[in-house]
JSON list of C-alpha atoms in Angstrom, two decimals:
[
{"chain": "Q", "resi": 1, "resn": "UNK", "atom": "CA", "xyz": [-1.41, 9.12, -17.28]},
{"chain": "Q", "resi": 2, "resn": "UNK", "atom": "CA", "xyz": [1.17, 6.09, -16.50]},
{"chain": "Q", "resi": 3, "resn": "UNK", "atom": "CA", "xyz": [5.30, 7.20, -16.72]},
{"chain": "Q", "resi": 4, "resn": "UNK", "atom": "CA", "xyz": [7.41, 3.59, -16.75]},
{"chain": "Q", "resi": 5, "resn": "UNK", "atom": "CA", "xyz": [10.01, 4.21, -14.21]},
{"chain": "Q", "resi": 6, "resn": "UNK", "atom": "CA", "xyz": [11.06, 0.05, -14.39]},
{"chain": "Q", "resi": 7, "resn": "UNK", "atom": "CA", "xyz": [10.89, -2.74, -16.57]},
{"chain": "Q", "resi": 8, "resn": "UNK", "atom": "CA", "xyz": [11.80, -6.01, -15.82]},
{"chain": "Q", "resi": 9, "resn": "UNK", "atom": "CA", "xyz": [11.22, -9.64, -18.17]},
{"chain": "Q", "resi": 10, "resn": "UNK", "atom": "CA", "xyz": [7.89, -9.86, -16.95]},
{"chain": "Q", "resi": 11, "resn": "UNK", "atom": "CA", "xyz": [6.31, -6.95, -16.08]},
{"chain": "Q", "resi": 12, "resn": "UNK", "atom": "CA", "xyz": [6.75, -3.09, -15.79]},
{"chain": "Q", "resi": 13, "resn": "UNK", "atom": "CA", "xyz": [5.97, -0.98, -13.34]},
{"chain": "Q", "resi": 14, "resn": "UNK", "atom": "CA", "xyz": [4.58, 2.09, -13.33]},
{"chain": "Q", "resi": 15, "resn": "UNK", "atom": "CA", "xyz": [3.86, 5.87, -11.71]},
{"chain": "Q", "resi": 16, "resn": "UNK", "atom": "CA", "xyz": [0.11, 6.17, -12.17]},
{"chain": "Q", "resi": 17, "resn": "UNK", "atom": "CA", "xyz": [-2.25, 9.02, -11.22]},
{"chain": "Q", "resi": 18, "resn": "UNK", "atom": "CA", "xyz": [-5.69, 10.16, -10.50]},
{"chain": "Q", "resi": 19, "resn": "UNK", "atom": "CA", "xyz": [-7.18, 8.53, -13.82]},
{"chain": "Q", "resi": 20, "resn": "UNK", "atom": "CA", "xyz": [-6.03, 4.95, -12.58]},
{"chain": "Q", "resi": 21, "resn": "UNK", "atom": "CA", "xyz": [-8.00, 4.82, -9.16]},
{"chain": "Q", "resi": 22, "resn": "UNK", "atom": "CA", "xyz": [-10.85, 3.21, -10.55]},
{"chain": "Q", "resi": 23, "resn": "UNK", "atom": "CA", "xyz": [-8.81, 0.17, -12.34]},
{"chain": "Q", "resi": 24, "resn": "UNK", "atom": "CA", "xyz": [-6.76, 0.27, -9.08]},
{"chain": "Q", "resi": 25, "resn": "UNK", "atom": "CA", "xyz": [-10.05, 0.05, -6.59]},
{"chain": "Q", "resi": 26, "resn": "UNK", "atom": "CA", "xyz": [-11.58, -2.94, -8.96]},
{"chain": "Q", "resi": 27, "resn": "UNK", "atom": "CA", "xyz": [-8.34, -4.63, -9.05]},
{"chain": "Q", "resi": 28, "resn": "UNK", "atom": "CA", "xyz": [-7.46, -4.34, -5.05]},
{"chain": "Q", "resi": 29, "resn": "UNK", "atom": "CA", "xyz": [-11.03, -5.52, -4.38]},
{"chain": "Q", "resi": 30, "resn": "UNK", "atom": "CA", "xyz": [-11.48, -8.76, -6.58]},
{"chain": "Q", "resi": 31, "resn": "UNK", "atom": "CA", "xyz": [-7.89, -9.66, -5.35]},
{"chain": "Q", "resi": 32, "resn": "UNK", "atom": "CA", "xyz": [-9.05, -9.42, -2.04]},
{"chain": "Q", "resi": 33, "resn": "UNK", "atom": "CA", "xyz": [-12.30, -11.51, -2.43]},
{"chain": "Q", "resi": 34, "resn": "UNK", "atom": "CA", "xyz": [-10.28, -14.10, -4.79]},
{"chain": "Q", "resi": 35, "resn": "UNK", "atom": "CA", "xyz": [-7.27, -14.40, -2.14]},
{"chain": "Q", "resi": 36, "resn": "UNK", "atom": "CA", "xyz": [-9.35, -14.94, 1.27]},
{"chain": "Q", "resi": 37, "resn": "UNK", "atom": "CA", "xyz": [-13.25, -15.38, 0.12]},
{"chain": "Q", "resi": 38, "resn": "UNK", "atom": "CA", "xyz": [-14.09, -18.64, -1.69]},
{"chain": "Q", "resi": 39, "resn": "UNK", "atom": "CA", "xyz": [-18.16, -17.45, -1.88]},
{"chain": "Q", "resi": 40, "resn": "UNK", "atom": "CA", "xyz": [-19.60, -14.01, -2.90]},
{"chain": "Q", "resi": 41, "resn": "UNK", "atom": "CA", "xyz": [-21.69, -12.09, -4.63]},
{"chain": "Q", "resi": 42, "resn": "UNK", "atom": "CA", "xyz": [-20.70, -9.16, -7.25]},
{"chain": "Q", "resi": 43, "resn": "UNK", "atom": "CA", "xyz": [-22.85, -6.96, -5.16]},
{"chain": "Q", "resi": 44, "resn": "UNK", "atom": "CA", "xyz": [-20.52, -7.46, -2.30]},
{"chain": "Q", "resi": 45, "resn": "UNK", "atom": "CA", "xyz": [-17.68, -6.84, -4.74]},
{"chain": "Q", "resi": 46, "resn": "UNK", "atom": "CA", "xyz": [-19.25, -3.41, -6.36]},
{"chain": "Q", "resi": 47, "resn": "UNK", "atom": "CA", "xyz": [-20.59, -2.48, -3.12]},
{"chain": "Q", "resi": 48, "resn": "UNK", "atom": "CA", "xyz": [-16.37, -2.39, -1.42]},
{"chain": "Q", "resi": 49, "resn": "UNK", "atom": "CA", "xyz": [-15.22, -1.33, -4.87]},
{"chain": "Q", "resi": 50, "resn": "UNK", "atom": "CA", "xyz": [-17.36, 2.45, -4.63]},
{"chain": "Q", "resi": 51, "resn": "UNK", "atom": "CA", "xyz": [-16.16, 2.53, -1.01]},
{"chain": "Q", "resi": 52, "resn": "UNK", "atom": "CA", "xyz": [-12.32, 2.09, -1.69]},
{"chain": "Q", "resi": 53, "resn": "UNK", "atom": "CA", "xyz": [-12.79, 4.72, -5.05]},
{"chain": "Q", "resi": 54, "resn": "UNK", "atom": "CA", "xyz": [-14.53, 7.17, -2.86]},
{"chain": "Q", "resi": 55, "resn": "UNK", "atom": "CA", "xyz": [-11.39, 7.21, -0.55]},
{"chain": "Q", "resi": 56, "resn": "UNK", "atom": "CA", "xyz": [-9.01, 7.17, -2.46]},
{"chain": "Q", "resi": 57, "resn": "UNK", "atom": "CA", "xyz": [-10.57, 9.97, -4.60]},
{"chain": "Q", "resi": 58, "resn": "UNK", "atom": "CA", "xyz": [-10.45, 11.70, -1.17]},
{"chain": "Q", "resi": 59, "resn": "UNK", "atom": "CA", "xyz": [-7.07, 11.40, -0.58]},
{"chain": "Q", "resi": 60, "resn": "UNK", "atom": "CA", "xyz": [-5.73, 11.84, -3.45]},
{"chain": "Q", "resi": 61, "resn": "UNK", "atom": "CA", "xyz": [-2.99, 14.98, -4.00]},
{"chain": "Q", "resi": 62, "resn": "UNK", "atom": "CA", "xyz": [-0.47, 16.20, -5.55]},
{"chain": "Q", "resi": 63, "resn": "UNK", "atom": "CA", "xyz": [1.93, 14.12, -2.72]},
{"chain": "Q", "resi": 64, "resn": "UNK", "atom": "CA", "xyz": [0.69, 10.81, -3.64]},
{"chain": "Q", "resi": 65, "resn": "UNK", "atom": "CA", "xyz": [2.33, 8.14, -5.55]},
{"chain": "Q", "resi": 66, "resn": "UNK", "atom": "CA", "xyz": [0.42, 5.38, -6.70]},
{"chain": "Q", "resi": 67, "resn": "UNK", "atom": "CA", "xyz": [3.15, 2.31, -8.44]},
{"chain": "Q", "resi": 68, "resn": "UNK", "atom": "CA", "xyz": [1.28, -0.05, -10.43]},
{"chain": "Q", "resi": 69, "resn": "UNK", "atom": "CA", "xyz": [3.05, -3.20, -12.32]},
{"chain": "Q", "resi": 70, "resn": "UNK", "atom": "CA", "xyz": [1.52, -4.31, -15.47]},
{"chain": "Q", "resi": 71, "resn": "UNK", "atom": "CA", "xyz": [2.16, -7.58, -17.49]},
{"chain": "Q", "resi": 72, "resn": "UNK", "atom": "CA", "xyz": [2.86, -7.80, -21.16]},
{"chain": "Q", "resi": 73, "resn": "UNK", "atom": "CA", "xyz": [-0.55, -7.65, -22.41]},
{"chain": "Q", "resi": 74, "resn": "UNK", "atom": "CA", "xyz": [-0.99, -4.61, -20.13]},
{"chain": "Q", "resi": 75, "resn": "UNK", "atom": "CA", "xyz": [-3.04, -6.00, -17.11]},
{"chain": "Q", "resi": 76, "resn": "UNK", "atom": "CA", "xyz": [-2.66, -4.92, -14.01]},
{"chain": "Q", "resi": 77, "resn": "UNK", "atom": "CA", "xyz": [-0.82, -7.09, -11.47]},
{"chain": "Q", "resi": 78, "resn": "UNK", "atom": "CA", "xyz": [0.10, -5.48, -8.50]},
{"chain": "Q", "resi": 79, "resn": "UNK", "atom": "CA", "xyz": [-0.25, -2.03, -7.02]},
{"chain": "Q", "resi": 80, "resn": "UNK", "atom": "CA", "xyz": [0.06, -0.26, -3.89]},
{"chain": "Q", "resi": 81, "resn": "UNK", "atom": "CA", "xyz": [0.15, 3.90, -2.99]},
{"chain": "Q", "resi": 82, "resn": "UNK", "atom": "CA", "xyz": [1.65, 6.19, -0.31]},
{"chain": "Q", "resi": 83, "resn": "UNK", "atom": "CA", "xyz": [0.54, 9.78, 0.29]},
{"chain": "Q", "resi": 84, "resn": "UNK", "atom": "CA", "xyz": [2.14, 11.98, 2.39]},
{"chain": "Q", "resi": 85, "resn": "UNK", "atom": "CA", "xyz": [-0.42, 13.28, 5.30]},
{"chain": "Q", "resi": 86, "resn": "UNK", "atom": "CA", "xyz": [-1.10, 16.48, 5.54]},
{"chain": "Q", "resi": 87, "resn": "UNK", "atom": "CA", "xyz": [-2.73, 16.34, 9.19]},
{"chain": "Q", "resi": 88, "resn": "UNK", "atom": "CA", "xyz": [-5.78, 17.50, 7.90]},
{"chain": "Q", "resi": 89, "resn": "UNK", "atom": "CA", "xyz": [-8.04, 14.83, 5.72]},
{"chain": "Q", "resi": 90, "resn": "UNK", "atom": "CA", "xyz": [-9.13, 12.11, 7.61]},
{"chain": "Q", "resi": 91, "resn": "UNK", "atom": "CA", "xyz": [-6.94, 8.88, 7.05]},
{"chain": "Q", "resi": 92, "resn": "UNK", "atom": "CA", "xyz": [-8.24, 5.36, 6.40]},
{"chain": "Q", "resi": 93, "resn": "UNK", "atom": "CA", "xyz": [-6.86, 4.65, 10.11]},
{"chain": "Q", "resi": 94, "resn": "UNK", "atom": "CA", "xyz": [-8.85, 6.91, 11.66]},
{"chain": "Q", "resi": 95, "resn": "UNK", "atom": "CA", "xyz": [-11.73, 6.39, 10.05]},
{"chain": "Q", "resi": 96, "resn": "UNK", "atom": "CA", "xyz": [-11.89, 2.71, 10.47]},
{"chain": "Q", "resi": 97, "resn": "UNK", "atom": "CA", "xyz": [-9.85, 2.06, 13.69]},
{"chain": "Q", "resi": 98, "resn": "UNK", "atom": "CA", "xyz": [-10.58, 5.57, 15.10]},
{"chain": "Q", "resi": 99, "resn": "UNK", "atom": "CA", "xyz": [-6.71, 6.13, 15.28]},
{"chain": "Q", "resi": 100, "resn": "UNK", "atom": "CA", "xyz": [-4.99, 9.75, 15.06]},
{"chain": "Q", "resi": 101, "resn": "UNK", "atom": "CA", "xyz": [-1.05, 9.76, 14.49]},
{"chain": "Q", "resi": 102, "resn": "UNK", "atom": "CA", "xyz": [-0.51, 12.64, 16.07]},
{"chain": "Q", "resi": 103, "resn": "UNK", "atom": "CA", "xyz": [-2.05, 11.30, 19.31]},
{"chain": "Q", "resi": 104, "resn": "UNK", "atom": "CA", "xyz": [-0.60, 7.69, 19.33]},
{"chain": "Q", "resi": 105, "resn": "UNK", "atom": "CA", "xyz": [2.96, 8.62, 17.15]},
{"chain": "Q", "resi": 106, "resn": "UNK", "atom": "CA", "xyz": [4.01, 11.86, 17.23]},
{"chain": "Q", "resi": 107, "resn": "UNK", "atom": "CA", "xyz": [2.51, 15.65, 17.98]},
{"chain": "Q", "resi": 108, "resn": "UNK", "atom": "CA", "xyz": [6.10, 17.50, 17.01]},
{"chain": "Q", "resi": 109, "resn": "UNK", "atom": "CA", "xyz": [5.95, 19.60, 13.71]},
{"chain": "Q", "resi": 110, "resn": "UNK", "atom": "CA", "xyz": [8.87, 18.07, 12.43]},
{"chain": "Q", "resi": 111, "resn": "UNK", "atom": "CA", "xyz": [7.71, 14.61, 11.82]},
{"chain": "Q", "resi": 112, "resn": "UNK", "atom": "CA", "xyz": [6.36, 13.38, 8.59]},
{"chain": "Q", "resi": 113, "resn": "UNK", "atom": "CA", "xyz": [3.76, 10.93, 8.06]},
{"chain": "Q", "resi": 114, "resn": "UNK", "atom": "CA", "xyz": [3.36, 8.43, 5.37]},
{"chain": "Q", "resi": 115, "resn": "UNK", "atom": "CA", "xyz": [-0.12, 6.14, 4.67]},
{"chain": "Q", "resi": 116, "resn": "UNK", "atom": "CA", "xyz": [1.18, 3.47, 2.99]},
{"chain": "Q", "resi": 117, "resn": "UNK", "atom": "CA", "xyz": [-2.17, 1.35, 1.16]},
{"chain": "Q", "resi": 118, "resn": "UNK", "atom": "CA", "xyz": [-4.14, -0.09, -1.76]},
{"chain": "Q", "resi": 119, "resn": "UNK", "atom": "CA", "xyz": [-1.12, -3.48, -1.66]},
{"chain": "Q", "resi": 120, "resn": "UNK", "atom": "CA", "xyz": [-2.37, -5.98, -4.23]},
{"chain": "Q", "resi": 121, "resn": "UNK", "atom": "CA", "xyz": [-0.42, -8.58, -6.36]},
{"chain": "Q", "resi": 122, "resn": "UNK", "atom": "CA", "xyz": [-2.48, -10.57, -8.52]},
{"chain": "Q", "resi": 123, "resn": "UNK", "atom": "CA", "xyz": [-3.13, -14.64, -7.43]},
{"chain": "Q", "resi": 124, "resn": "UNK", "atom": "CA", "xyz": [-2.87, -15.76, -11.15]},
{"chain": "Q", "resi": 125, "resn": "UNK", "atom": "CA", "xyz": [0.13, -13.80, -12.13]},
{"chain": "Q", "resi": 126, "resn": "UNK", "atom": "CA", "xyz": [1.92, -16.80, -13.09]},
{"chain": "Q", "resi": 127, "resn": "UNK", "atom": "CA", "xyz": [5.48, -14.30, -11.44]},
{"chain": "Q", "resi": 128, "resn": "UNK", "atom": "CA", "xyz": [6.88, -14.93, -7.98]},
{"chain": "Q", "resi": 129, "resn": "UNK", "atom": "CA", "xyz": [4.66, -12.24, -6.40]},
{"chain": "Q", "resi": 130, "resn": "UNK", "atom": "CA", "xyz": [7.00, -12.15, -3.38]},
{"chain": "Q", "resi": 131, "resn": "UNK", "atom": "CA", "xyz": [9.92, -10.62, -5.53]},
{"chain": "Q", "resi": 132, "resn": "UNK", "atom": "CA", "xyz": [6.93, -8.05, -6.97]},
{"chain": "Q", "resi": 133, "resn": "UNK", "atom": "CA", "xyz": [5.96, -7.33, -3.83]},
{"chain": "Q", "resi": 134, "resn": "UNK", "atom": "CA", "xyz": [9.16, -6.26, -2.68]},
{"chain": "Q", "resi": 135, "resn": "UNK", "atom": "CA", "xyz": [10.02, -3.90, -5.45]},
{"chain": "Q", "resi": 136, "resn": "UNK", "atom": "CA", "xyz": [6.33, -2.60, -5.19]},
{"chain": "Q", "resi": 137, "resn": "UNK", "atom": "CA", "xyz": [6.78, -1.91, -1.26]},
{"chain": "Q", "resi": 138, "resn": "UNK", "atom": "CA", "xyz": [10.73, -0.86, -1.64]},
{"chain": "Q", "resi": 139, "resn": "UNK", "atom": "CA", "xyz": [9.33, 1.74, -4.38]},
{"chain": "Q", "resi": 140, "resn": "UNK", "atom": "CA", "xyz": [6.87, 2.75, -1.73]},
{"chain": "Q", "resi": 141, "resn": "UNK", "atom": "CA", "xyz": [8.91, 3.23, 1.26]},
{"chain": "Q", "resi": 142, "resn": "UNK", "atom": "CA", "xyz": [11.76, 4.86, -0.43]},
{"chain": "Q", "resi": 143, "resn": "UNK", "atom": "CA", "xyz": [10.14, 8.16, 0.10]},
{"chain": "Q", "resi": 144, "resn": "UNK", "atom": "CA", "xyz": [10.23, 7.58, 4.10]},
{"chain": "Q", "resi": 145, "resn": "UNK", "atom": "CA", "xyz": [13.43, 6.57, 3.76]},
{"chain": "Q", "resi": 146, "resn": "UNK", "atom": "CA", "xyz": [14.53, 9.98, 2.16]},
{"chain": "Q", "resi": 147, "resn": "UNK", "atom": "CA", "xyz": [12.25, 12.05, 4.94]},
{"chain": "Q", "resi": 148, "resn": "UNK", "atom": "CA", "xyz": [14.14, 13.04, 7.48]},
{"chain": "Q", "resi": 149, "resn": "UNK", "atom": "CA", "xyz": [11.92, 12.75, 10.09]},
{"chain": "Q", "resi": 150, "resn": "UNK", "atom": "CA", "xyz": [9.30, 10.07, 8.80]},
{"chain": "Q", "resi": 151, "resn": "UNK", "atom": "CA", "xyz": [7.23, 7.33, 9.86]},
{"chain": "Q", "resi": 152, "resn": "UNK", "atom": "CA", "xyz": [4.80, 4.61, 7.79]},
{"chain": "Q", "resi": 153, "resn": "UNK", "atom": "CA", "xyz": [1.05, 4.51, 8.84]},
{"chain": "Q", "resi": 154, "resn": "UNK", "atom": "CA", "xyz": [-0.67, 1.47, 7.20]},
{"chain": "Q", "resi": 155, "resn": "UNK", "atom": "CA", "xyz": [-3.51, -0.92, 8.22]},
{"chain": "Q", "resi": 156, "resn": "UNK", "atom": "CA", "xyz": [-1.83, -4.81, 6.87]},
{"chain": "Q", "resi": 157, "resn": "UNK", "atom": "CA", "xyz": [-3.08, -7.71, 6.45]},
{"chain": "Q", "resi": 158, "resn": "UNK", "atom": "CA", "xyz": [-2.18, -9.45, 8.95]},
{"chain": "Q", "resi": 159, "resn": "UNK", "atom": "CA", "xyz": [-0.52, -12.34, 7.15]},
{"chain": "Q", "resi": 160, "resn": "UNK", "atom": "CA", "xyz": [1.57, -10.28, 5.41]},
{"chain": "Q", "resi": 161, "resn": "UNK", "atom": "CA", "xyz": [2.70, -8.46, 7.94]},
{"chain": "Q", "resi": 162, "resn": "UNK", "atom": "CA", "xyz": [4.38, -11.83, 8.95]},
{"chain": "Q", "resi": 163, "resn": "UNK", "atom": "CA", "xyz": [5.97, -11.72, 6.03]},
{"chain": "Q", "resi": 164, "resn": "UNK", "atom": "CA", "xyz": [7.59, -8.20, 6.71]},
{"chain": "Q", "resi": 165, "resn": "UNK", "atom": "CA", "xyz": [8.39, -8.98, 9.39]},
{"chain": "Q", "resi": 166, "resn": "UNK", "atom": "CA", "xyz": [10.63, -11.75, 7.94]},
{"chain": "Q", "resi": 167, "resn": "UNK", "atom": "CA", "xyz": [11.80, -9.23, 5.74]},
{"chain": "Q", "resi": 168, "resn": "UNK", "atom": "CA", "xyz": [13.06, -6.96, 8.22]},
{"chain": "Q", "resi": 169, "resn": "UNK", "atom": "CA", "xyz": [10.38, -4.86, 8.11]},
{"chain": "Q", "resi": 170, "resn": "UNK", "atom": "CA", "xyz": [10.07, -3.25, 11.72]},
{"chain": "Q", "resi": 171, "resn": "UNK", "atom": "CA", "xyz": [6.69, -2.00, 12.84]},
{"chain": "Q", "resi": 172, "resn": "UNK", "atom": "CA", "xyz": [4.32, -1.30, 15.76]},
{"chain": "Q", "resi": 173, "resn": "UNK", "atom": "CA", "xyz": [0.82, -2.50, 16.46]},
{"chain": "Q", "resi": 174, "resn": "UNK", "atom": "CA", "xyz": [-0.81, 0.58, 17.51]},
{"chain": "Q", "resi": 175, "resn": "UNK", "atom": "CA", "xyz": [-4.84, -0.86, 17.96]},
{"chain": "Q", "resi": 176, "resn": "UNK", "atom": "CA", "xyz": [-6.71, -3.64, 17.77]},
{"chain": "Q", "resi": 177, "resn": "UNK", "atom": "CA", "xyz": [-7.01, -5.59, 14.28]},
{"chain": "Q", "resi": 178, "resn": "UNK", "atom": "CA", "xyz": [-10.51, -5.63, 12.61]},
{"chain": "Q", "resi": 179, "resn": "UNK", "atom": "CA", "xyz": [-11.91, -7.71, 9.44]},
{"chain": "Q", "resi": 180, "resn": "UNK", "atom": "CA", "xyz": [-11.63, -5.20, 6.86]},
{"chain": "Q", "resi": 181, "resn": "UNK", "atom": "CA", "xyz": [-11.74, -5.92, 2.87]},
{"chain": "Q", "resi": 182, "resn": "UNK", "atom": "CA", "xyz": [-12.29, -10.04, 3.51]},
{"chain": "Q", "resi": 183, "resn": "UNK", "atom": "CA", "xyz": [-8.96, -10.20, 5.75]},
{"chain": "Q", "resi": 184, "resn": "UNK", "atom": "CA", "xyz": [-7.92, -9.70, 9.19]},
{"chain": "Q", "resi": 185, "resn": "UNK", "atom": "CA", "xyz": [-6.20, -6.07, 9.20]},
{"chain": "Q", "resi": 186, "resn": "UNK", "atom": "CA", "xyz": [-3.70, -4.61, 11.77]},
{"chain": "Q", "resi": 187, "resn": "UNK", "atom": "CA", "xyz": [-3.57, -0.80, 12.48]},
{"chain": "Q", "resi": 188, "resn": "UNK", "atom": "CA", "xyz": [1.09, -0.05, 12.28]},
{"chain": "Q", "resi": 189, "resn": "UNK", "atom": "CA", "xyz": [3.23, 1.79, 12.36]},
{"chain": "Q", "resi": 190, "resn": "UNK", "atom": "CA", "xyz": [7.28, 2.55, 11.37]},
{"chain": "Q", "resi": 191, "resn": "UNK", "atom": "CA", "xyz": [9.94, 4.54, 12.24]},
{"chain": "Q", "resi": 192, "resn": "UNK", "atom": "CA", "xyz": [12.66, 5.06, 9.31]},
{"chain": "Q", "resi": 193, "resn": "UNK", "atom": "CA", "xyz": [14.59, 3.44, 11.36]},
{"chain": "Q", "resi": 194, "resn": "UNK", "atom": "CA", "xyz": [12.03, -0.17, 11.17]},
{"chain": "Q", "resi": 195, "resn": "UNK", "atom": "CA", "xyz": [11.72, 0.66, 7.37]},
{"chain": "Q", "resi": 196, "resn": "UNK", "atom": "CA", "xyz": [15.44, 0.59, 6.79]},
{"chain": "Q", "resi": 197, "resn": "UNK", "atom": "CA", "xyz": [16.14, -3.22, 8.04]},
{"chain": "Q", "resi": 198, "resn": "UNK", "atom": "CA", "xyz": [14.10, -4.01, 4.67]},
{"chain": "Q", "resi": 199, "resn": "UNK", "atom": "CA", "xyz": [15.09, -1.13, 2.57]},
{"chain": "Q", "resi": 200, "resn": "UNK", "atom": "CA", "xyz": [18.73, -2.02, 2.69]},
{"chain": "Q", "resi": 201, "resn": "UNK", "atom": "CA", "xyz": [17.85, -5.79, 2.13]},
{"chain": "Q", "resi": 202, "resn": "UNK", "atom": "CA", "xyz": [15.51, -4.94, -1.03]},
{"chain": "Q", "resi": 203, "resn": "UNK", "atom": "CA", "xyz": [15.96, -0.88, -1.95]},
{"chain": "Q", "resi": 204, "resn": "UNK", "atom": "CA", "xyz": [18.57, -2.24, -4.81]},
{"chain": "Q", "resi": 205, "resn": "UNK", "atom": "CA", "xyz": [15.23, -4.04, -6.27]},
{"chain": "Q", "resi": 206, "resn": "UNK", "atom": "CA", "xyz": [13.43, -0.28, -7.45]},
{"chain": "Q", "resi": 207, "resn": "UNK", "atom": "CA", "xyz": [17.01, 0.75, -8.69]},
{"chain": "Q", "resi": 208, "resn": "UNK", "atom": "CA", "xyz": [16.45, 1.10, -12.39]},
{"chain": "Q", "resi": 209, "resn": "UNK", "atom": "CA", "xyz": [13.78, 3.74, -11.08]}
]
């Protein structure tokens, strides 16, 4: 089930849920191959797209929020997801860069963590994909921003994390980057404090929410 929470000229975005992940897992997987592979073969593709359903079927609860944006005709165009962690299941950092939160960030009770993944904008939107990408990410933080005691977990791309970082967006490399999904992907993390240098640039983009 999809609720609209914003709708802009060309697109609208949308709160998805559990029956989206495998729409969401094709469509963050043949963006990734288009956007950094120029040869490959649909086995590769099918082969990543099982692996990123199978964890995000994992993951999945009744604290994640998954935003998707779809265009007129109802295609999907962008997506991402944050979950909040419940110290338990076995995150996509740990699993992949061996990482624990609680041993690099934070051990104390009172902090919150958010995974922050599954960031996709379409390559032949024909939208400025920067201005969706905000929204998408602003929607996605927000939630850190109204946790008291928060921080983001995320593995990015590491070309866009130039880009946050532009943005405002203030993080911390906490491993070594990897080649993971076609691109070179860093293991960060942010305090609410980072988050906020972008959130008060861009929050006013996820306002009709």
């Amino acid at each position: 089930m999809e609720k609209k929470v914003a709708s802009f000229k060309e697109y609208e975005i949308f709160m998805a849920d559990k029956s989206c992940l495998n729409e969401i897992a094709n469509f963050i997987v043949r963006e990734n191959y288009s956007h950094h592979l120029s040869s490959f073969t649909e086995e590769d593709i099918n082969k990543d797209i099982e692996s990123v359903l199978e964890e995000e079927e994992y993951l999945y609860d009744n604290k994640s929020y998954i935003y998707i944006a779809r265009d007129s005709f109802g295609n999907m165009i962008g997506c991402i997801r944050s979950f909040h962690w419940d110290r338990h299941k076995t995150l996509p950092i740990e699993k992949i860069y061996g990482i624990n939160p609680l041993n690099t960030i934070h051990q104390e009770n009172k902090y919150s963590f958010w995974h922050i993944g599954r960031f996709a904008v379409a390559k032949e939107a024909g939208i400025s994909t920067l201005t969706l990408f905000k929204r998408l990410m602003a929607l996605a933080v927000k939630l850190i921003v109204e946790d008291k005691y928060s921080y983001m977990i995320a593995e990015i791309d590491s070309k866009l994390l130039k880009v946050m970082k532009v943005l405002g967006f203030g993080s911390r490399q906490i491993g070594r980057s990897i080649d993971y999904l076609t691109s070179e992907t860093v293991p960060v993390c942010s305090s609410k404090r980072g988050i906020k240098g972008f959130f008060s640039k861009y929050g006013e983009l996820c306002k009709a929410v």
